Amino acid sequence: MRFSRVRKSAEIAFRNVRRRRRVMRSMPCRSQSIGNPSSPRGFTLIELLVVITIIAVLVGLLTAAAQATRQRMRELQIRNDISQLSTSVQSWKTKHEMPYLPSRIVLREDGMYGTHATSAVATLEAQSIPVLKRIFPRLDTPQLAAARGNNPPFLGHDWNQDGVITAGDNGAFVLEGDQCLVFFLGGAQVNGATVGFSTNKAYPMSATGQREPPVFEFPTSRLQFVAHPQSATSPLFPNGAPFLSFMDANRDRPYLYFSARQGNDYTSDCPSSQQWTGVGTPVIPYSEATVARFINRDGFQIICAGADRTFGTGGTWDAATGAPYVNNTNSPGRDDFANFHPLRLGAGQ
């Protein structure tokens, strides 16, 4: 509406300028009265300034409109991504007949889970191996190999697909939720792409033989290695485990993922080590404002940073009002999107 009014004003201004020129041309020119013909009169400086100003205003409005359109397209892409990821997580759950895929796990190449020198990681290793055995029921382990007299021997699992089975703690990779989302939905990662898991049930990371198709086809252009700071439960890789994350429509922030793989047990999978909250604290799952429980307490949360490219810190959130973000226009979480709300998290209902 505002653009239409400005355009109409511009058209009126141009018509007035043309009308004035016609009037000026119809008036006798002093130079012509003494026999000296002159060329047609041009725009005056004021007329040119008026036209330039109008054009500048129109360009500014067009630029603002184009930016708004691009932002709306990004938001539509984000909502579509979240919807497709949510559907794929549900499909994965149905396929494996188990709770939702984990949002933190250790992948250890030598299979010696629970032996890490750092006690926090050793605990997470011990929690991880039962989950992996449910996902891959015939997964080979050193214990199974020993039970059969090491015939055949345990070969190890090349989880990061670098062609080497790394023994010891250096071969134990701690994956965060954004990395788990890509790994379990996409499968093995080769040359920056997800190619699915091997049909070899004992060795799902085998580089030979056939592969199962990925549950979700991640576009390679939006897969990146994301820096994860060191933490008490992820001390091995200052830049994060060498596993891919799926970036949002702006391609500079990953989709965060939290799951309740053991009912209401979000706490075993958080916090995410992402430090993009603007306050130097990790992102944690969102909880209901009226009841002390996690949102989607038996499901999962997928969160995307908004236009400010900064995540909210998570925690208590009121779906009806958007609190705590609704009254805080500077809060980084105000413009975030998530699978548990159709609008921005600060918009309320």
CSV table of C-alpha atoms in Angstrom, one decimal:
chain,number,residue,atom,x,y,z
A,1,MET,CA,0.0,0.0,0.0
A,2,ARG,CA,2.8,2.4,0.9
A,3,PHE,CA,4.7,1.6,-2.2
A,4,SER,CA,1.6,2.2,-4.4
A,5,ARG,CA,1.1,5.7,-2.9
A,6,VAL,CA,4.7,6.6,-3.5
A,7,ARG,CA,4.5,5.3,-7.1
A,8,LYS,CA,1.3,7.4,-7.6
A,9,SER,CA,3.1,10.5,-6.2
A,10,ALA,CA,6.0,9.9,-8.5
A,11,GLU,CA,3.7,9.7,-11.6
A,12,ILE,CA,1.9,12.9,-10.6
A,13,ALA,CA,5.3,14.6,-10.2
A,14,PHE,CA,6.4,13.5,-13.6
A,15,ARG,CA,3.2,14.7,-15.2
A,16,ASN,CA,3.6,18.1,-13.5
A,17,VAL,CA,7.1,18.4,-14.8
A,18,ARG,CA,6.0,17.6,-18.3
A,19,ARG,CA,3.1,20.0,-18.1
A,20,ARG,CA,5.3,22.8,-16.9
A,21,ARG,CA,7.7,22.1,-19.8
A,22,ARG,CA,4.9,22.4,-22.3
A,23,VAL,CA,3.7,25.6,-20.8
A,24,MET,CA,7.2,27.0,-20.8
A,25,ARG,CA,7.6,26.1,-24.5
A,26,SER,CA,4.4,27.8,-25.5
A,27,MET,CA,5.6,31.1,-23.9
A,28,PRO,CA,7.5,33.4,-26.2
A,29,CYS,CA,11.2,33.2,-25.7
A,30,ARG,CA,13.1,36.5,-25.4
A,31,SER,CA,15.8,35.2,-27.6
A,32,GLN,CA,13.3,34.1,-30.3
A,33,SER,CA,11.7,37.6,-30.3
A,34,ILE,CA,14.9,39.2,-31.5
A,35,GLY,CA,15.4,36.5,-34.1
A,36,ASN,CA,17.8,34.2,-32.3
A,37,PRO,CA,16.3,30.6,-32.3
A,38,SER,CA,17.2,28.5,-29.3
A,39,SER,CA,17.1,24.8,-28.5
A,40,PRO,CA,14.2,23.3,-26.5
A,41,ARG,CA,14.4,24.1,-22.8
A,42,GLY,CA,15.8,21.3,-20.5
A,43,PHE,CA,15.0,20.4,-16.9
A,44,THR,CA,15.8,23.0,-14.2
A,45,LEU,CA,18.0,22.0,-11.3
A,46,ILE,CA,15.0,21.9,-9.0
A,47,GLU,CA,13.2,19.6,-11.4
A,48,LEU,CA,16.1,17.3,-11.6
A,49,LEU,CA,16.5,17.2,-7.8
A,50,VAL,CA,12.8,16.3,-7.4
A,51,VAL,CA,13.1,13.5,-10.0
A,52,ILE,CA,16.3,12.2,-8.4
A,53,THR,CA,14.7,12.2,-4.9
A,54,ILE,CA,11.7,10.3,-6.1
A,55,ILE,CA,13.9,7.7,-7.9
A,56,ALA,CA,16.0,7.3,-4.7
A,57,VAL,CA,12.8,6.8,-2.6
A,58,LEU,CA,11.5,4.2,-5.1
A,59,VAL,CA,14.8,2.4,-5.1
A,60,GLY,CA,14.9,2.3,-1.3
A,61,LEU,CA,11.4,0.9,-1.2
A,62,LEU,CA,12.2,-1.7,-3.8
A,63,THR,CA,15.4,-2.7,-1.9
A,64,ALA,CA,13.5,-3.0,1.4
A,65,ALA,CA,10.7,-5.0,-0.3
A,66,ALA,CA,13.3,-7.4,-1.9
A,67,GLN,CA,15.0,-7.9,1.4
A,68,ALA,CA,11.7,-8.7,3.1
A,69,THR,CA,10.9,-11.1,0.4
A,70,ARG,CA,14.2,-12.9,0.7
A,71,GLN,CA,13.7,-13.1,4.5
A,72,ARG,CA,10.2,-14.6,4.0
A,73,MET,CA,11.7,-17.2,1.6
A,74,ARG,CA,14.3,-18.1,4.2
A,75,GLU,CA,11.7,-18.6,6.8
A,76,LEU,CA,9.6,-20.8,4.5
A,77,GLN,CA,12.7,-22.9,3.8
A,78,ILE,CA,13.4,-23.2,7.6
A,79,ARG,CA,9.9,-24.3,8.3
A,80,ASN,CA,10.0,-26.8,5.4
A,81,ASP,CA,13.4,-28.2,6.6
A,82,ILE,CA,12.1,-28.6,10.2
A,83,SER,CA,9.0,-30.4,8.9
A,84,GLN,CA,11.0,-32.8,6.7
A,85,LEU,CA,13.5,-33.5,9.4
A,86,SER,CA,10.7,-34.2,11.9
A,87,THR,CA,9.1,-36.6,9.5
A,88,SER,CA,12.4,-38.4,8.9
A,89,VAL,CA,13.1,-38.7,12.6
A,90,GLN,CA,9.7,-40.3,13.0
A,91,SER,CA,10.5,-42.7,10.1
A,92,TRP,CA,13.8,-43.6,11.7
A,93,LYS,CA,12.0,-44.4,15.0
A,94,THR,CA,9.5,-46.6,13.2
A,95,LYS,CA,12.2,-48.4,11.2
A,96,HIS,CA,14.3,-49.2,14.3
A,97,GLU,CA,11.4,-49.8,16.6
A,98,MET,CA,13.0,-47.8,19.4
A,99,PRO,CA,12.9,-44.4,20.9
A,100,TYR,CA,14.0,-41.4,18.9
A,101,LEU,CA,17.6,-41.3,17.6
A,102,PRO,CA,20.0,-40.1,20.3
A,103,SER,CA,21.2,-36.5,20.5
A,104,ARG,CA,24.6,-37.3,22.1
A,105,ILE,CA,26.6,-40.4,21.6
A,106,VAL,CA,30.1,-41.8,21.5
A,107,LEU,CA,31.4,-43.7,18.5
A,108,ARG,CA,34.5,-45.7,19.4
A,109,GLU,CA,36.4,-47.3,16.6
A,110,ASP,CA,38.2,-50.0,18.7
A,111,GLY,CA,34.9,-51.0,20.4
A,112,MET,CA,36.3,-50.6,23.9
A,113,TYR,CA,33.4,-48.6,25.3
A,114,GLY,CA,33.6,-47.5,28.9
A,115,THR,CA,37.4,-47.4,29.0
A,116,HIS,CA,38.1,-43.8,28.2
A,117,ALA,CA,40.6,-42.0,30.5
A,118,THR,CA,38.2,-39.2,31.1
A,119,SER,CA,35.5,-40.5,33.4
A,120,ALA,CA,32.7,-38.3,32.0
A,121,VAL,CA,33.4,-39.7,28.5
A,122,ALA,CA,33.8,-43.2,29.8
A,123,THR,CA,30.3,-42.9,31.4
A,124,LEU,CA,28.9,-41.6,28.1
A,125,GLU,CA,30.6,-44.5,26.3
A,126,ALA,CA,29.0,-47.0,28.6
A,127,GLN,CA,25.6,-45.4,27.9
A,128,SER,CA,26.3,-45.4,24.1
A,129,ILE,CA,27.0,-49.0,23.3
A,130,PRO,CA,23.5,-50.3,24.3
A,131,VAL,CA,21.9,-47.7,22.0
A,132,LEU,CA,24.2,-48.6,19.2
A,133,LYS,CA,23.4,-52.3,19.6
A,134,ARG,CA,19.7,-51.5,19.3
A,135,ILE,CA,20.3,-49.5,16.2
A,136,PHE,CA,22.7,-52.1,14.7
A,137,PRO,CA,21.5,-55.4,16.4
A,138,ARG,CA,24.3,-57.5,14.8
A,139,LEU,CA,27.1,-54.9,15.5
A,140,ASP,CA,30.4,-56.7,16.1
A,141,THR,CA,32.3,-55.9,19.2
A,142,PRO,CA,35.6,-57.1,20.8
A,143,GLN,CA,33.5,-59.0,23.4
A,144,LEU,CA,31.7,-61.0,20.7
A,145,ALA,CA,34.9,-61.7,18.9
A,146,ALA,CA,36.5,-63.0,22.1
A,147,ALA,CA,33.4,-65.2,22.7
A,148,ARG,CA,34.0,-66.9,19.3
A,149,GLY,CA,37.7,-67.3,19.9
A,150,ASN,CA,38.6,-64.4,17.7
A,151,ASN,CA,37.6,-66.4,14.6
A,152,PRO,CA,37.1,-64.2,12.8
A,153,PRO,CA,38.8,-61.3,14.8
A,154,PHE,CA,37.1,-58.0,15.5
A,155,LEU,CA,37.9,-55.6,12.7
A,156,GLY,CA,36.9,-52.3,14.3
A,157,HIS,CA,34.5,-49.7,13.0
A,158,ASP,CA,35.7,-46.8,10.8
A,159,TRP,CA,33.1,-44.4,12.1
A,160,ASN,CA,34.6,-41.3,10.5
A,161,GLN,CA,35.5,-43.1,7.2
A,162,ASP,CA,39.1,-42.0,7.1
A,163,GLY,CA,40.2,-45.5,6.1
A,164,VAL,CA,42.0,-46.1,9.5
A,165,ILE,CA,40.7,-47.9,12.7
A,166,THR,CA,42.1,-45.6,15.4
A,167,ALA,CA,42.6,-47.5,18.6
A,168,GLY,CA,42.5,-45.9,22.1
A,169,ASP,CA,40.8,-42.7,23.3
A,170,ASN,CA,41.8,-40.8,20.1
A,171,GLY,CA,39.4,-43.1,18.2
A,172,ALA,CA,36.4,-42.2,20.5
A,173,PHE,CA,34.2,-39.5,18.9
A,174,VAL,CA,31.6,-37.6,20.9
A,175,LEU,CA,28.8,-36.5,18.7
A,176,GLU,CA,26.4,-33.6,19.6
A,177,GLY,CA,22.7,-33.5,18.5
A,178,ASP,CA,23.3,-31.7,15.2
A,179,GLN,CA,25.9,-34.3,14.2
A,180,CYS,CA,23.7,-37.2,15.4
A,181,LEU,CA,20.9,-35.9,13.2
A,182,VAL,CA,23.0,-36.1,10.1
A,183,PHE,CA,24.8,-39.3,11.0
A,184,PHE,CA,21.9,-41.5,11.9
A,185,LEU,CA,19.5,-40.1,9.2
A,186,GLY,CA,22.2,-39.9,6.5
A,187,GLY,CA,24.6,-42.7,7.2
A,188,ALA,CA,28.3,-42.9,6.5
A,189,GLN,CA,29.9,-39.7,5.4
A,190,VAL,CA,32.2,-39.8,2.4
A,191,ASN,CA,33.7,-36.7,0.8
A,192,GLY,CA,31.3,-34.3,2.5
A,193,ALA,CA,28.2,-36.3,1.6
A,194,THR,CA,26.0,-38.8,3.3
A,195,VAL,CA,25.8,-42.2,1.5
A,196,GLY,CA,23.8,-44.4,3.9
A,197,PHE,CA,25.0,-47.4,6.0
A,198,SER,CA,26.4,-50.6,4.6
A,199,THR,CA,24.1,-53.6,4.4
A,200,ASN,CA,26.8,-55.5,6.3
A,201,LYS,CA,24.9,-55.8,9.6
A,202,ALA,CA,28.0,-56.5,11.7
A,203,TYR,CA,30.0,-53.7,10.1
A,204,PRO,CA,27.6,-50.9,9.0
A,205,MET,CA,30.5,-48.6,8.2
A,206,SER,CA,32.0,-51.1,5.7
A,207,ALA,CA,33.3,-49.3,2.6
A,208,THR,CA,32.6,-52.3,0.4
A,209,GLY,CA,29.4,-53.9,-0.7
A,210,GLN,CA,25.9,-52.4,-1.0
A,211,ARG,CA,24.5,-49.6,1.1
A,212,GLU,CA,21.0,-48.9,2.5
A,213,PRO,CA,19.6,-45.6,1.2
A,214,PRO,CA,19.7,-42.7,3.7
A,215,VAL,CA,16.5,-42.0,5.7
A,216,PHE,CA,16.9,-38.3,4.7
A,217,GLU,CA,18.7,-37.1,1.6
A,218,PHE,CA,20.8,-34.2,2.9
A,219,PRO,CA,21.8,-31.7,0.2
A,220,THR,CA,25.6,-31.8,0.1
A,221,SER,CA,25.8,-28.0,-0.4
A,222,ARG,CA,24.3,-27.5,3.1
A,223,LEU,CA,26.5,-30.0,5.0
A,224,GLN,CA,29.4,-28.5,6.9
A,225,PHE,CA,31.9,-29.4,9.6
A,226,VAL,CA,31.0,-27.2,12.6
A,227,ALA,CA,33.3,-26.1,15.3
A,228,HIS,CA,32.3,-27.5,18.7
A,229,PRO,CA,34.2,-26.1,21.7
A,230,GLN,CA,35.8,-28.4,24.2
A,231,SER,CA,33.7,-29.4,27.2
A,232,ALA,CA,33.8,-31.9,30.1
A,233,THR,CA,32.0,-34.5,28.0
A,234,SER,CA,33.7,-33.6,24.7
A,235,PRO,CA,37.4,-33.1,25.4
A,236,LEU,CA,38.9,-34.8,22.5
A,237,PHE,CA,38.4,-32.5,19.6
A,238,PRO,CA,38.6,-28.7,20.1
A,239,ASN,CA,36.9,-28.2,16.8
A,240,GLY,CA,34.3,-31.0,17.4
A,241,ALA,CA,34.2,-34.6,16.2
A,242,PRO,CA,34.8,-34.9,12.4
A,243,PHE,CA,31.2,-35.4,11.6
A,244,LEU,CA,28.9,-33.2,9.5
A,245,SER,CA,26.1,-30.9,10.5
A,246,PHE,CA,23.1,-29.8,8.5
A,247,MET,CA,23.0,-26.0,8.0
A,248,ASP,CA,19.9,-23.8,7.9
A,249,ALA,CA,18.7,-21.7,4.9
A,250,ASN,CA,21.4,-19.1,5.7
A,251,ARG,CA,24.0,-21.8,5.7
A,252,ASP,CA,25.8,-20.5,8.7
A,253,ARG,CA,24.1,-22.2,11.7
A,254,PRO,CA,23.2,-25.9,12.1
A,255,TYR,CA,19.8,-27.3,13.1
A,256,LEU,CA,20.1,-28.2,16.8
A,257,TYR,CA,18.5,-31.5,17.9
A,258,PHE,CA,17.6,-32.8,21.4
A,259,SER,CA,15.8,-36.1,22.1
A,260,ALA,CA,14.1,-37.8,24.9
A,261,ARG,CA,15.6,-41.2,24.1
A,262,GLN,CA,14.7,-42.5,27.6
A,263,GLY,CA,11.3,-40.9,28.1
A,264,ASN,CA,11.8,-37.6,30.0
A,265,ASP,CA,15.5,-38.0,30.0
A,266,TYR,CA,16.5,-34.9,28.0
A,267,THR,CA,19.1,-34.1,30.6
A,268,SER,CA,21.3,-37.0,29.5
A,269,ASP,CA,21.6,-35.5,26.1
A,270,CYS,CA,22.1,-31.8,26.9
A,271,PRO,CA,23.5,-29.2,26.9
A,272,SER,CA,24.5,-28.8,23.3
A,273,SER,CA,28.0,-27.4,23.1
A,274,GLN,CA,27.0,-24.8,20.5
A,275,GLN,CA,28.1,-21.4,21.8
A,276,TRP,CA,26.0,-19.2,19.6
A,277,THR,CA,23.8,-17.8,22.3
A,278,GLY,CA,25.4,-14.4,22.6
A,279,VAL,CA,26.0,-14.9,26.3
A,280,GLY,CA,28.6,-17.7,26.2
A,281,THR,CA,26.4,-20.4,27.5
A,282,PRO,CA,25.3,-23.6,25.8
A,283,VAL,CA,21.9,-24.2,24.3
A,284,ILE,CA,19.6,-26.5,26.4
A,285,PRO,CA,16.2,-28.0,25.5
A,286,TYR,CA,13.0,-25.9,26.2
A,287,SER,CA,10.8,-26.7,29.1
A,288,GLU,CA,7.1,-25.9,29.7
A,289,ALA,CA,6.4,-22.8,31.7
A,290,THR,CA,3.5,-24.1,33.8
A,291,VAL,CA,4.7,-27.7,34.4
A,292,ALA,CA,8.3,-28.7,35.3
A,293,ARG,CA,8.8,-30.9,32.2
A,294,PHE,CA,10.4,-30.7,28.8
A,295,ILE,CA,8.4,-29.7,25.8
A,296,ASN,CA,7.8,-32.8,23.7
A,297,ARG,CA,8.9,-34.7,26.8
A,298,ASP,CA,8.6,-38.1,25.0
A,299,GLY,CA,9.8,-36.8,21.7
A,300,PHE,CA,12.4,-34.4,20.4
A,301,GLN,CA,13.2,-30.8,19.7
A,302,ILE,CA,14.7,-29.3,16.5
A,303,ILE,CA,15.7,-25.7,16.8
A,304,CYS,CA,16.9,-23.2,14.2
A,305,ALA,CA,18.5,-19.8,14.9
A,306,GLY,CA,16.5,-16.9,13.5
A,307,ALA,CA,17.5,-13.9,11.4
A,308,ASP,CA,19.9,-12.6,14.0
A,309,ARG,CA,21.9,-15.9,13.6
A,310,THR,CA,22.0,-16.4,17.4
A,311,PHE,CA,20.2,-19.1,19.4
A,312,GLY,CA,18.3,-18.5,22.6
A,313,THR,CA,19.7,-20.3,25.6
A,314,GLY,CA,16.6,-22.6,25.9
A,315,GLY,CA,15.0,-23.3,29.3
A,316,THR,CA,11.5,-22.3,30.3
A,317,TRP,CA,9.3,-21.0,27.5
A,318,ASP,CA,5.5,-20.1,27.5
A,319,ALA,CA,3.9,-21.2,24.2
A,320,ALA,CA,0.9,-18.9,24.8
A,321,THR,CA,2.9,-15.7,25.2
A,322,GLY,CA,6.3,-16.4,23.8
A,323,ALA,CA,7.8,-15.6,27.1
A,324,PRO,CA,10.6,-15.0,28.1
A,325,TYR,CA,11.2,-13.6,24.6
A,326,VAL,CA,8.0,-11.6,23.9
A,327,ASN,CA,8.9,-8.7,26.1
A,328,ASN,CA,12.6,-8.7,25.2
A,329,THR,CA,13.2,-7.5,21.7
A,330,ASN,CA,16.9,-8.0,22.1
A,331,SER,CA,16.7,-11.6,23.1
A,332,PRO,CA,18.5,-13.9,20.6
A,333,GLY,CA,15.8,-16.6,21.0
A,334,ARG,CA,12.9,-14.3,20.0
A,335,ASP,CA,13.2,-15.1,16.3
A,336,ASP,CA,14.2,-18.7,16.6
A,337,PHE,CA,12.1,-21.5,15.0
A,338,ALA,CA,11.4,-25.0,16.4
A,339,ASN,CA,9.4,-28.1,15.6
A,340,PHE,CA,7.1,-27.6,18.6
A,341,HIS,CA,5.7,-24.1,17.6
A,342,PRO,CA,4.4,-22.9,14.2
A,343,LEU,CA,5.6,-19.3,14.7
A,344,ARG,CA,8.8,-17.6,15.9
A,345,LEU,CA,9.3,-18.6,19.5
A,346,GLY,CA,8.8,-15.0,20.7
A,347,ALA,CA,5.5,-14.5,18.8
A,348,GLY,CA,3.2,-16.4,21.2
A,349,GLN,CA,0.0,-17.8,19.9
